[in-house]
């Protein structure tokens, strides 16, 4: 930035008062000592007379930056960096208090070196543009100039050797201020014009026009800043090998399309019809105009070629209809200075004969005006790959939109259209309807789908045939016509006839790609019957026209072609098959999943009688998949024999909705087609709702987006089984997306959230607090992305389970979970339970651990305790918490190997006892149980049969009996007389075992017996 410009932004009248506020008036020891005063005692925000805080310093810096931006003339840097620049300047001013020097030393340094010291003390400030960084450094030096002036005026004890420097600083400031007022800015006329042109360009191109859409309630222009979507571009790049290195092969690079010109000044950007090329050109123009770093020229070739002569720079604005008149020679001065951004759009939209002339025009401009940035857009097949490679142009290609891009586009479109009520419905359809999702791969098609969906008030047309028809009309005819291009050689019907023959050939071959020679032979055979195409040249010429203008074909590699969307291939292939009466061919391929969309499209094109025949053929196969395919076809059948419709619905009704887990698994085997047929949650029972979520979960591996759309609909369901299913299927989806879309909306009541992976753990902060958490596997408690770091509100957690964790060795870090009531410890490396005394636990479950369990005796608040490891001592009172009011106690495996049940009767509060010991119980052990006055619930493992059961006495008061892991060979009959008060009996079979529930029920005639 020139000194005159900088001065205009930071004149002394502005800087001096602000700098003065940074220092105390009458610093300590002024004029009373013979040595200089340290800076740390001079600055007001560090000295003893503190009057200015960090907040005030930041305010001063912010005011200085804001005044610089608002002053007349060219902005020194983009306005959106104002906050960052102000923060950086404040940090440098605050660094005054950290410099280890006195005022004399500071004056000797001079203002530039002092500024350098402040930059070093404040540290680097990343992320600023070059202009912003230059302004920051200049502003720092200007402030230091005034700081030194302040020192020299203030310090009455400054040595005589500094007097001349003091005068020199004041004289320099006065001269610069005088220069500011006397010297005008150069190129004032150019600057004045650019102040008008840049806002005009920013406004002129700040909209998106959707051509070819004829919908009543959908405007065709949208604010660009609302609707713009950043797309991805790819290109091949070869890294130059250093001396001694091997040359590396070309590799594909990916970058945001709007960053295409950041590393290369010349770019040829290719993209299919509707891929967003023109929108990107507009975005680059708008952002350049707003930032002011480049002067944009948008040059649509379809407009320029009409004049016959391609324009010179002086006519750039006139050629595109800009009403502003620039100063004479302005455009040449801009380009000579390398400040231009030349955006040449639509090489494919001009006749082939004009392209060589256009190339010569473009190269002449580039050679005459080096240093500018140039972007040329084209469809892929318009020019050969090396068309501009010799001139240093980098080639990039726009990629299809990803699912996340489609979602973003739909949301922004509905925001721009002020139609939020239709957004969720359309997203659900896009995620569950596979053929629709395959169509929505570029902004043009997404815009068409959004507009048609809104036009139909949130309802896409039956079978979406109208959608395909509208898309084809738009791509084949209306879009070029409405963009003001010359009439195309082939009419819409002629293009359709040729395209559908190519599509049917691909469908029959089971492929999506064919070589150009085969395509030319198909076109050649068709030409005699297509009158409007017959006189347009040979087959190769007509095929090239289709490739270039139809927007439906592309050439992925040299010598091959395919359809830009597989759904168009299926649609057009089915259309031709129906016209030719090939329904038997279509029905014969029904078992092939790749023909599903062809069959549905055939139903859309067929006459009512043909539809009935085709649907009956599907039902005759009597398989779940083809029955469901017939059901999916119904929405494509506008007119159909009601008997056939009823038969299809009846047969499919036995499959959907699934009423059990087994039915859900069987339904999922029919494939992703099922997702768009799944109902609910309205009108479903809890069992059916659970079945639907199981089916969708199983299909997530094949169609994650569709499965997520179905599961999202059930996130508000009250059933615990449904909510558990939604939690349990987290592993099948991208963790953060599923967390925000589904998990965060669930009712947490009685629901544990299980984290199995690091990614799931790191997704926890994206949700509200969970009170019940399980961490399965090795999860660290502390550290970056540890449990305590990811659980943003540990105080809200009430139940925590650490399962199969070999990494945790210390439990003291759990103190952060102040509200924890239940803890499961399955950590083999934990050796000390003592730290748990800091928690007010009421339930503790100890599984695999190396701890000696001596710390249990101090857990006086425990009411529920599970222990499977050997307890120390000879009695239970030696190791279990004697003061705890235990109500539930689980003693399993080796827990009582050394103690037996001796001392158990000490806990008179026990209400439930679970026994699964690996050692035999004696009569003395059972006597301890008999002395428990409140015991009503008893769990007995099958390992107690028969030896331990033989010594079992009568246990009056027990009314709830649970028998665990029965294999069917146990003599359960001995229990009935020994448990005279039992009223409920639950029998649980061991894995793989089958129990005779009816026989076992007769053993407890006075109890309700259930078999699990």
Coordinates of C-alpha atoms in Angstrom, one line a residue, residues 108-673:
X108 CA 16.8 4.4 19.5
X109 CA 15.3 1.4 17.7
X110 CA 13.1 3.6 15.5
X111 CA 9.5 2.9 14.5
X112 CA 10.1 0.1 12.0
X113 CA 12.3 -2.0 14.3
X114 CA 9.9 -1.4 17.2
X115 CA 7.0 -2.6 15.0
X116 CA 9.1 -5.7 14.2
X117 CA 9.6 -6.4 17.9
X118 CA 5.8 -6.1 18.5
X119 CA 5.2 -8.5 15.6
X120 CA 7.6 -11.0 17.2
X121 CA 6.2 -10.6 20.7
X122 CA 2.6 -11.0 19.5
X123 CA 3.3 -14.1 17.4
X124 CA 2.3 -14.9 13.9
X125 CA -1.3 -14.3 12.8
X126 CA -2.4 -16.8 10.2
X127 CA -5.4 -16.8 7.9
X128 CA -5.2 -13.2 6.6
X129 CA -5.1 -12.3 3.0
X130 CA -2.0 -10.6 1.5
X131 CA -3.8 -7.2 1.5
X132 CA -4.9 -7.6 5.1
X133 CA -1.4 -8.6 6.2
X134 CA 0.1 -5.7 4.4
X135 CA -2.3 -3.3 6.0
X136 CA -1.7 -4.8 9.5
X137 CA 2.1 -4.4 9.1
X138 CA 1.7 -0.8 7.8
X139 CA -0.7 0.1 10.6
X140 CA 1.6 -1.3 13.2
X141 CA 4.5 0.8 11.9
X142 CA 2.3 3.9 11.7
X143 CA 1.2 3.4 15.3
X144 CA 4.8 2.9 16.4
X145 CA 5.7 6.2 14.8
X146 CA 3.2 7.9 17.1
X147 CA 4.2 5.8 20.1
X148 CA 7.8 7.0 19.8
X149 CA 6.6 10.6 19.3
X150 CA 4.7 10.2 22.6
X151 CA 7.8 8.9 24.4
X152 CA 9.9 11.8 23.2
X153 CA 7.3 14.4 24.3
X154 CA 6.7 12.8 27.6
X155 CA 10.1 11.9 29.0
X156 CA 11.6 15.1 30.5
X157 CA 14.8 13.2 31.5
X158 CA 15.6 11.9 28.0
X159 CA 19.2 12.3 27.2
X160 CA 20.3 15.2 24.9
X161 CA 21.4 12.6 22.3
X162 CA 17.7 11.8 21.8
X163 CA 16.5 15.4 21.3
X164 CA 17.4 15.4 17.6
X165 CA 15.6 12.1 17.1
X166 CA 12.6 13.5 18.9
X167 CA 12.5 16.5 16.6
X168 CA 13.1 14.3 13.6
X169 CA 10.1 12.1 14.5
X170 CA 7.8 15.1 14.8
X171 CA 9.1 16.6 11.6
X172 CA 8.6 13.3 9.7
X173 CA 5.0 13.1 11.0
X174 CA 4.3 16.7 9.9
X175 CA 5.7 16.2 6.5
X176 CA 3.8 13.0 5.9
X177 CA 0.6 14.7 7.1
X178 CA 1.3 17.6 4.7
X179 CA 1.9 15.1 1.9
X180 CA -1.4 13.4 2.5
X181 CA -3.3 16.7 2.1
X182 CA -1.3 17.9 -1.0
X183 CA -0.8 14.8 -3.1
X184 CA -4.0 13.3 -4.8
X185 CA -4.3 9.6 -5.5
X186 CA -3.3 8.5 -9.0
X187 CA -5.8 7.2 -11.5
X188 CA -8.6 9.0 -9.8
X189 CA -10.9 8.6 -12.8
X190 CA -10.3 4.8 -13.0
X191 CA -10.8 4.5 -9.3
X192 CA -14.0 6.4 -9.4
X193 CA -15.3 4.3 -12.2
X194 CA -14.4 1.0 -10.5
X195 CA -16.4 2.3 -7.4
X196 CA -19.4 2.2 -9.7
X197 CA -18.6 -0.9 -11.8
X198 CA -17.7 -3.3 -9.1
X199 CA -21.0 -2.9 -7.1
X200 CA -22.9 -3.1 -10.5
X201 CA -21.1 -6.4 -11.4
X202 CA -21.8 -7.8 -7.9
X203 CA -25.5 -7.1 -8.3
X204 CA -25.8 -8.0 -11.9
X205 CA -24.5 -11.5 -11.5
X206 CA -25.9 -12.2 -8.0
X207 CA -28.7 -14.5 -9.2
X208 CA -29.2 -17.9 -10.6
X209 CA -31.4 -18.4 -13.6
X210 CA -33.0 -21.8 -14.2
X211 CA -33.8 -22.1 -17.9
X212 CA -36.4 -24.4 -19.3
X213 CA -38.6 -24.8 -16.3
X214 CA -42.2 -23.9 -17.1
X215 CA -43.9 -24.1 -13.6
X216 CA -46.6 -21.7 -12.5
X217 CA -45.5 -20.9 -8.9
X218 CA -41.7 -21.3 -9.3
X219 CA -39.7 -18.2 -10.2
X220 CA -36.7 -18.8 -12.5
X221 CA -34.3 -16.4 -10.7
X222 CA -32.8 -17.0 -7.2
X223 CA -30.3 -14.9 -5.2
X224 CA -26.9 -16.4 -5.9
X225 CA -25.6 -15.8 -2.4
X226 CA -28.4 -17.9 -1.0
X227 CA -28.6 -20.7 -3.6
X228 CA -24.9 -21.1 -4.5
X229 CA -23.4 -24.5 -3.7
X230 CA -19.7 -25.2 -3.7
X231 CA -19.1 -28.1 -6.0
X232 CA -15.9 -30.2 -6.5
X233 CA -13.6 -30.2 -9.5
X234 CA -11.0 -32.8 -10.4
X235 CA -8.0 -32.8 -12.6
X236 CA -4.9 -34.7 -13.3
X237 CA -1.6 -33.4 -11.9
X238 CA 2.0 -34.5 -12.2
X239 CA 4.5 -33.5 -9.6
X240 CA 7.9 -32.4 -11.0
X241 CA 10.6 -34.7 -9.6
X242 CA 13.5 -33.1 -7.8
X243 CA 17.0 -34.1 -8.9
X244 CA 17.7 -37.7 -7.9
X245 CA 14.0 -38.5 -7.5
X246 CA 11.9 -40.8 -9.6
X247 CA 9.2 -39.2 -11.7
X248 CA 5.8 -39.8 -10.2
X249 CA 2.8 -40.8 -12.3
X250 CA -0.1 -38.4 -12.8
X251 CA -2.6 -38.4 -9.9
X252 CA -6.1 -37.0 -9.6
X253 CA -6.5 -33.8 -7.4
X254 CA -9.7 -32.6 -6.0
X255 CA -10.6 -29.1 -5.0
X256 CA -13.5 -26.8 -4.5
X257 CA -14.5 -25.5 -7.9
X258 CA -14.4 -21.8 -6.8
X259 CA -10.7 -22.4 -5.8
X260 CA -9.8 -23.4 -9.4
X261 CA -7.9 -20.1 -10.0
X262 CA -6.0 -19.9 -6.7
X263 CA -3.0 -21.9 -7.9
X264 CA -3.3 -21.6 -11.6
X265 CA -4.0 -18.4 -13.6
X266 CA -5.4 -20.2 -16.6
X267 CA -8.1 -22.9 -16.3
X268 CA -10.3 -24.8 -18.8
X269 CA -13.3 -26.1 -16.8
X270 CA -15.4 -28.8 -18.3
X271 CA -18.8 -29.9 -17.1
X272 CA -21.9 -31.7 -18.3
X273 CA -25.1 -29.8 -19.1
X274 CA -26.5 -28.3 -15.9
X275 CA -23.4 -29.1 -13.8
X276 CA -23.1 -25.5 -12.6
X277 CA -20.5 -24.0 -14.9
X278 CA -22.3 -20.7 -15.5
X279 CA -23.3 -20.4 -11.9
X280 CA -19.6 -20.8 -10.9
X281 CA -18.6 -18.1 -13.4
X282 CA -21.2 -15.8 -11.7
X283 CA -20.0 -16.7 -8.3
X284 CA -16.4 -15.9 -9.2
X285 CA -17.5 -12.5 -10.7
X286 CA -19.5 -11.6 -7.6
X287 CA -16.9 -12.5 -5.1
X288 CA -14.1 -10.7 -7.1
X289 CA -16.3 -7.6 -7.4
X290 CA -17.1 -7.6 -3.7
X291 CA -13.5 -8.3 -2.6
X292 CA -12.1 -5.7 -4.9
X293 CA -8.9 -7.6 -5.6
X294 CA -9.7 -8.3 -9.2
X295 CA -11.9 -6.6 -11.9
X296 CA -14.2 -9.3 -13.3
X297 CA -15.3 -9.5 -17.0
X298 CA -18.1 -12.1 -17.7
X299 CA -18.0 -12.9 -21.4
X300 CA -20.7 -15.4 -22.5
X301 CA -19.6 -16.6 -25.9
X302 CA -23.2 -17.3 -27.1
X303 CA -23.7 -13.5 -26.8
X304 CA -20.4 -12.4 -28.2
X305 CA -20.5 -14.4 -31.4
X306 CA -23.7 -12.8 -32.5
X307 CA -21.8 -9.5 -33.3
X308 CA -19.6 -11.3 -35.7
X309 CA -16.4 -9.9 -34.3
X310 CA -15.1 -10.9 -30.9
X311 CA -14.5 -7.8 -28.7
X312 CA -11.3 -6.2 -27.8
X313 CA -10.9 -5.2 -24.1
X314 CA -12.2 -1.7 -24.7
X315 CA -15.5 -3.3 -25.9
X316 CA -15.8 -6.0 -23.1
X317 CA -18.6 -4.1 -21.2
X318 CA -20.4 -2.9 -24.3
X319 CA -20.6 -6.4 -25.8
X320 CA -22.4 -7.8 -22.7
X321 CA -24.8 -4.8 -22.4
X322 CA -23.2 -3.1 -19.4
X323 CA -24.8 0.5 -19.3
X324 CA -21.7 2.0 -17.6
X325 CA -19.1 3.9 -19.7
X326 CA -15.6 3.5 -18.5
X327 CA -12.8 6.1 -18.9
X328 CA -10.9 5.8 -22.2
X329 CA -8.3 3.1 -22.0
X330 CA -9.5 1.8 -18.6
X331 CA -9.9 -1.9 -19.5
X332 CA -6.4 -1.9 -21.1
X333 CA -4.9 -0.3 -18.0
X334 CA -6.6 -3.0 -15.8
X335 CA -5.4 -5.8 -17.9
X336 CA -1.9 -4.3 -18.3
X337 CA -1.6 -4.2 -14.5
X338 CA -2.6 -7.8 -14.3
X339 CA -5.7 -7.0 -12.2
X340 CA -8.3 -8.7 -14.5
X341 CA -10.4 -11.8 -14.0
X342 CA -11.6 -12.8 -17.5
X343 CA -14.4 -15.4 -17.4
X344 CA -15.2 -16.8 -20.8
X345 CA -18.4 -19.0 -20.6
X346 CA -19.8 -21.6 -22.9
X347 CA -17.3 -22.7 -25.5
X348 CA -19.7 -25.5 -26.4
X349 CA -22.5 -23.0 -27.1
X350 CA -21.0 -21.6 -30.2
X351 CA -20.9 -23.3 -33.6
X352 CA -17.9 -25.6 -34.2
X353 CA -16.6 -23.3 -37.0
X354 CA -16.4 -20.4 -34.5
X355 CA -14.2 -22.3 -32.0
X356 CA -10.9 -21.9 -33.8
X357 CA -11.6 -18.2 -34.2
X358 CA -12.4 -18.0 -30.5
X359 CA -9.2 -19.8 -29.6
X360 CA -7.1 -17.3 -31.6
X361 CA -9.0 -14.4 -30.0
X362 CA -8.4 -15.8 -26.5
X363 CA -4.7 -16.5 -27.1
X364 CA -4.1 -13.1 -28.5
X365 CA -5.6 -11.5 -25.3
X366 CA -3.5 -13.7 -23.0
X367 CA -0.3 -13.0 -24.8
X368 CA -1.0 -9.2 -24.9
X369 CA -2.0 -9.0 -21.3
X370 CA -0.1 -11.5 -19.2
X371 CA -0.6 -11.8 -15.4
X372 CA -4.3 -11.8 -15.4
X373 CA -6.6 -14.8 -14.5
X374 CA -8.5 -16.6 -17.2
X375 CA -11.3 -19.2 -16.9
X376 CA -12.9 -20.9 -19.9
X377 CA -15.9 -23.2 -19.5
X378 CA -17.1 -26.0 -21.9
X379 CA -19.0 -29.2 -22.0
X380 CA -16.6 -32.2 -22.0
X381 CA -16.9 -33.2 -25.7
X382 CA -16.8 -29.7 -27.3
X383 CA -13.0 -29.6 -27.8
X384 CA -10.2 -32.1 -27.6
X385 CA -8.4 -32.6 -24.3
X386 CA -5.2 -30.7 -25.3
X387 CA -7.0 -27.8 -26.9
X388 CA -5.3 -25.2 -24.7
X389 CA -2.7 -27.3 -22.9
X390 CA 0.1 -25.7 -24.8
X391 CA -0.8 -22.3 -23.5
X392 CA -0.6 -23.3 -19.8
X393 CA -4.3 -24.0 -19.2
X394 CA -5.0 -26.4 -16.5
X395 CA -8.0 -28.7 -17.2
X396 CA -10.5 -29.4 -14.5
X397 CA -13.9 -31.2 -14.6
X398 CA -16.9 -30.5 -12.4
X399 CA -18.0 -33.7 -10.5
X400 CA -21.5 -34.9 -9.8
X401 CA -23.1 -33.6 -6.6
X402 CA -22.7 -35.9 -3.6
X403 CA -25.6 -36.7 -1.3
X404 CA -24.5 -34.0 1.1
X405 CA -24.4 -31.5 -1.7
X406 CA -27.9 -32.5 -2.8
X407 CA -29.2 -32.0 0.7
X408 CA -27.5 -28.6 1.0
X409 CA -28.9 -27.5 -2.4
X410 CA -32.5 -28.6 -1.5
X411 CA -32.3 -26.7 1.8
X412 CA -31.0 -23.5 0.2
X413 CA -33.4 -23.7 -2.7
X414 CA -36.4 -23.9 -0.3
X415 CA -34.9 -21.0 1.7
X416 CA -34.7 -18.9 -1.4
X417 CA -38.2 -20.0 -2.6
X418 CA -39.6 -19.3 0.9
X419 CA -41.1 -22.8 0.9
X420 CA -39.7 -24.5 4.0
X421 CA -42.8 -26.7 4.4
X422 CA -41.8 -28.8 1.4
X423 CA -38.2 -29.3 2.2
X424 CA -38.3 -32.3 4.6
X425 CA -40.8 -34.1 2.3
X426 CA -38.5 -33.8 -0.7
X427 CA -35.4 -34.8 1.2
X428 CA -37.2 -37.9 2.4
X429 CA -38.2 -38.8 -1.2
X430 CA -34.7 -38.1 -2.5
X431 CA -33.2 -40.4 0.1
X432 CA -35.7 -43.3 -0.3
X433 CA -36.5 -43.2 -4.0
X434 CA -33.4 -44.5 -5.8
X435 CA -34.3 -43.5 -9.3
X436 CA -35.0 -40.0 -8.1
X437 CA -31.7 -39.8 -6.2
X438 CA -29.8 -40.9 -9.3
X439 CA -31.4 -38.1 -11.3
X440 CA -30.4 -35.4 -8.7
X441 CA -26.7 -35.2 -9.5
X442 CA -26.3 -31.6 -10.7
X443 CA -27.8 -28.2 -9.8
X444 CA -29.9 -28.1 -12.9
X445 CA -31.7 -31.4 -12.2
X446 CA -32.0 -30.6 -8.5
X447 CA -33.5 -27.3 -9.3
X448 CA -36.1 -29.0 -11.6
X449 CA -37.0 -31.5 -9.0
X450 CA -37.4 -28.8 -6.3
X451 CA -39.5 -26.7 -8.6
X452 CA -41.8 -29.6 -9.7
X453 CA -42.2 -30.8 -6.1
X454 CA -43.2 -27.3 -4.9
X455 CA -45.5 -26.9 -7.9
X456 CA -47.3 -30.1 -6.9
X457 CA -47.6 -28.9 -3.3
X458 CA -45.1 -31.4 -1.9
X459 CA -46.2 -34.3 -4.1
X460 CA -44.0 -35.6 -6.9
X461 CA -46.2 -36.9 -9.8
X462 CA -47.2 -40.5 -10.0
X463 CA -44.3 -42.6 -11.2
X464 CA -42.4 -39.4 -11.8
X465 CA -43.0 -39.8 -15.6
X466 CA -43.8 -36.1 -15.7
X467 CA -40.5 -35.3 -14.0
X468 CA -38.5 -37.2 -16.7
X469 CA -40.6 -35.7 -19.5
X470 CA -40.0 -32.2 -18.1
X471 CA -36.3 -33.0 -17.7
X472 CA -36.0 -34.3 -21.3
X473 CA -37.8 -31.3 -22.8
X474 CA -35.6 -28.9 -20.8
X475 CA -32.4 -30.6 -21.8
X476 CA -33.2 -31.3 -25.4
X477 CA -34.9 -28.1 -26.5
X478 CA -36.0 -25.4 -24.2
X479 CA -32.8 -24.7 -22.3
X480 CA -30.8 -23.7 -25.4
X481 CA -33.7 -21.8 -26.9
X482 CA -34.3 -19.7 -23.7
X483 CA -30.6 -19.0 -23.4
X484 CA -30.8 -17.1 -26.7
X485 CA -28.8 -19.7 -28.7
X486 CA -29.4 -20.4 -32.4
X487 CA -31.9 -23.2 -33.2
X488 CA -30.4 -26.6 -32.9
X489 CA -30.2 -28.8 -36.0
X490 CA -32.2 -31.7 -34.5
X491 CA -35.7 -31.4 -33.1
X492 CA -36.7 -32.7 -29.8
X493 CA -38.6 -35.7 -31.2
X494 CA -35.7 -36.7 -33.5
X495 CA -33.3 -36.5 -30.6
X496 CA -35.6 -38.7 -28.5
X497 CA -35.9 -41.3 -31.2
X498 CA -32.1 -41.7 -31.6
X499 CA -31.4 -41.5 -27.9
X500 CA -33.9 -44.2 -27.0
X501 CA -32.5 -46.6 -29.5
X502 CA -29.0 -46.1 -28.0
X503 CA -30.5 -46.6 -24.5
X504 CA -32.3 -49.8 -25.4
X505 CA -29.1 -51.2 -26.9
X506 CA -27.3 -50.5 -23.6
X507 CA -30.2 -52.0 -21.6
X508 CA -30.2 -55.2 -23.6
X509 CA -26.4 -55.6 -23.3
X510 CA -26.6 -55.1 -19.5
X511 CA -24.0 -52.3 -19.8
X512 CA -23.9 -48.6 -19.3
X513 CA -21.2 -47.8 -21.8
X514 CA -20.8 -48.5 -25.5
X515 CA -18.0 -47.7 -28.0
X516 CA -18.6 -44.9 -30.5
X517 CA -18.4 -47.2 -33.5
X518 CA -21.4 -49.2 -32.2
X519 CA -23.3 -46.0 -31.5
X520 CA -22.7 -44.7 -35.0
X521 CA -24.0 -47.9 -36.5
X522 CA -27.2 -47.7 -34.4
X523 CA -27.7 -44.0 -35.5
X524 CA -26.9 -45.0 -39.2
X525 CA -29.7 -47.6 -39.2
X526 CA -32.1 -45.1 -37.6
X527 CA -31.5 -42.2 -39.9
X528 CA -33.7 -43.3 -42.8
X529 CA -36.7 -43.3 -40.5
X530 CA -35.9 -40.0 -38.8
X531 CA -36.8 -37.4 -41.4
X532 CA -35.5 -34.3 -39.6
X533 CA -32.1 -36.0 -39.0
X534 CA -31.6 -37.6 -42.4
X535 CA -30.4 -34.5 -44.1
X536 CA -28.1 -33.3 -41.3
X537 CA -25.1 -35.3 -42.3
X538 CA -23.8 -38.8 -41.8
X539 CA -24.2 -40.9 -38.7
X540 CA -20.9 -39.6 -37.1
X541 CA -22.0 -36.0 -37.6
X542 CA -25.5 -36.6 -36.1
X543 CA -24.0 -38.5 -33.1
X544 CA -21.5 -35.6 -32.5
X545 CA -24.5 -33.2 -32.4
X546 CA -26.3 -35.5 -29.9
X547 CA -23.2 -35.6 -27.7
X548 CA -22.7 -31.9 -27.8
X549 CA -26.2 -30.5 -27.4
X550 CA -28.6 -33.1 -26.0
X551 CA -27.1 -32.9 -22.5
X552 CA -27.9 -36.6 -22.0
X553 CA -24.9 -38.2 -23.6
X554 CA -21.3 -37.8 -22.7
X555 CA -17.9 -39.3 -23.7
X556 CA -16.2 -40.6 -20.5
X557 CA -13.2 -41.8 -22.4
X558 CA -12.0 -41.4 -26.0
X559 CA -14.0 -43.9 -28.1
X560 CA -16.8 -44.6 -25.7
X561 CA -20.1 -42.9 -24.7
X562 CA -22.7 -43.3 -22.0
X563 CA -25.7 -41.5 -20.6
X564 CA -25.1 -38.8 -18.0
X565 CA -27.7 -40.4 -15.7
X566 CA -28.5 -44.1 -15.6
X567 CA -32.1 -43.3 -14.9
X568 CA -32.4 -41.6 -18.4
X569 CA -30.9 -44.8 -20.0
X570 CA -33.6 -46.9 -18.2
X571 CA -36.3 -44.5 -19.0
X572 CA -35.6 -44.1 -22.7
X573 CA -34.8 -47.8 -23.1
X574 CA -38.1 -48.8 -21.5
X575 CA -39.9 -46.3 -23.7
X576 CA -38.4 -47.9 -26.9
X577 CA -39.2 -51.4 -25.7
X578 CA -42.8 -50.6 -25.1
X579 CA -43.1 -48.9 -28.4
X580 CA -41.7 -52.0 -30.1
X581 CA -43.9 -54.4 -28.1
X582 CA -41.0 -56.1 -26.3
X583 CA -42.9 -56.7 -23.0
X584 CA -41.9 -60.3 -23.0
X585 CA -38.2 -59.3 -23.1
X586 CA -38.7 -57.0 -20.2
X587 CA -40.6 -59.5 -18.1
X588 CA -38.0 -62.2 -18.9
X589 CA -35.4 -60.1 -17.1
X590 CA -37.5 -59.4 -14.0
X591 CA -35.3 -61.6 -11.8
X592 CA -32.3 -59.4 -12.6
X593 CA -32.1 -56.5 -10.0
X594 CA -30.5 -54.3 -12.6
X595 CA -33.7 -54.3 -14.6
X596 CA -35.9 -53.0 -11.7
X597 CA -36.0 -49.4 -13.0
X598 CA -36.5 -50.5 -16.6
X599 CA -39.6 -52.5 -15.5
X600 CA -41.0 -49.6 -13.6
X601 CA -40.4 -47.2 -16.5
X602 CA -42.0 -49.7 -18.8
X603 CA -45.1 -49.7 -16.6
X604 CA -45.1 -45.9 -16.9
X605 CA -45.0 -46.0 -20.7
X606 CA -47.3 -49.0 -21.3
X607 CA -51.0 -48.9 -22.0
X608 CA -53.4 -50.2 -19.3
X609 CA -53.7 -53.6 -20.8
X610 CA -50.0 -54.0 -21.2
X611 CA -49.4 -52.9 -17.6
X612 CA -51.8 -55.6 -16.3
X613 CA -50.0 -58.3 -18.3
X614 CA -46.6 -57.2 -17.0
X615 CA -47.7 -57.0 -13.4
X616 CA -49.3 -60.4 -13.5
X617 CA -46.1 -61.8 -14.8
X618 CA -44.3 -60.4 -11.8
X619 CA -46.9 -61.9 -9.4
X620 CA -46.7 -65.3 -11.1
X621 CA -43.1 -65.6 -10.0
X622 CA -44.4 -65.7 -6.4
X623 CA -41.2 -64.3 -4.8
X624 CA -41.1 -61.6 -2.2
X625 CA -38.8 -59.4 -4.3
X626 CA -40.9 -59.5 -7.5
X627 CA -44.1 -59.1 -5.4
X628 CA -42.7 -55.9 -3.9
X629 CA -41.4 -54.8 -7.4
X630 CA -45.0 -55.1 -8.6
X631 CA -46.1 -53.0 -5.6
X632 CA -43.5 -50.4 -6.5
X633 CA -44.8 -50.3 -10.1
X634 CA -48.3 -49.3 -8.9
X635 CA -47.3 -45.6 -8.5
X636 CA -46.2 -45.6 -12.1
X637 CA -49.5 -47.1 -13.3
X638 CA -51.8 -44.1 -13.8
X639 CA -54.6 -46.3 -15.2
X640 CA -54.8 -50.0 -14.3
X641 CA -57.4 -52.8 -14.0
X642 CA -58.6 -52.4 -10.4
X643 CA -58.6 -56.2 -10.0
X644 CA -54.9 -56.3 -10.8
X645 CA -54.2 -53.4 -8.4
X646 CA -56.1 -55.1 -5.6
X647 CA -54.2 -58.4 -6.2
X648 CA -50.8 -56.7 -6.1
X649 CA -51.7 -54.8 -2.9
X650 CA -53.1 -57.9 -1.2
X651 CA -50.0 -60.0 -2.0
X652 CA -47.7 -57.3 -0.8
X653 CA -49.8 -56.7 2.3
X654 CA -48.6 -60.0 3.7
X655 CA -45.0 -58.7 3.5
X656 CA -45.3 -55.0 4.5
X657 CA -45.3 -54.0 7.2
X658 CA -43.3 -56.7 9.0
X659 CA -44.9 -57.7 12.3
X660 CA -41.8 -59.4 13.9
X661 CA -38.1 -59.4 13.8
X662 CA -38.1 -62.6 11.7
X663 CA -40.5 -61.0 9.1
X664 CA -38.3 -57.9 9.0
X665 CA -35.2 -60.0 8.3
X666 CA -37.0 -61.8 5.5
X667 CA -38.3 -58.6 4.0
X668 CA -34.8 -57.1 4.0
X669 CA -33.6 -59.9 1.8
X670 CA -35.7 -58.4 -1.1
X671 CA -33.1 -55.7 -1.3
X672 CA -33.0 -51.9 -1.3
X673 CA -36.3 -51.7 -3.3

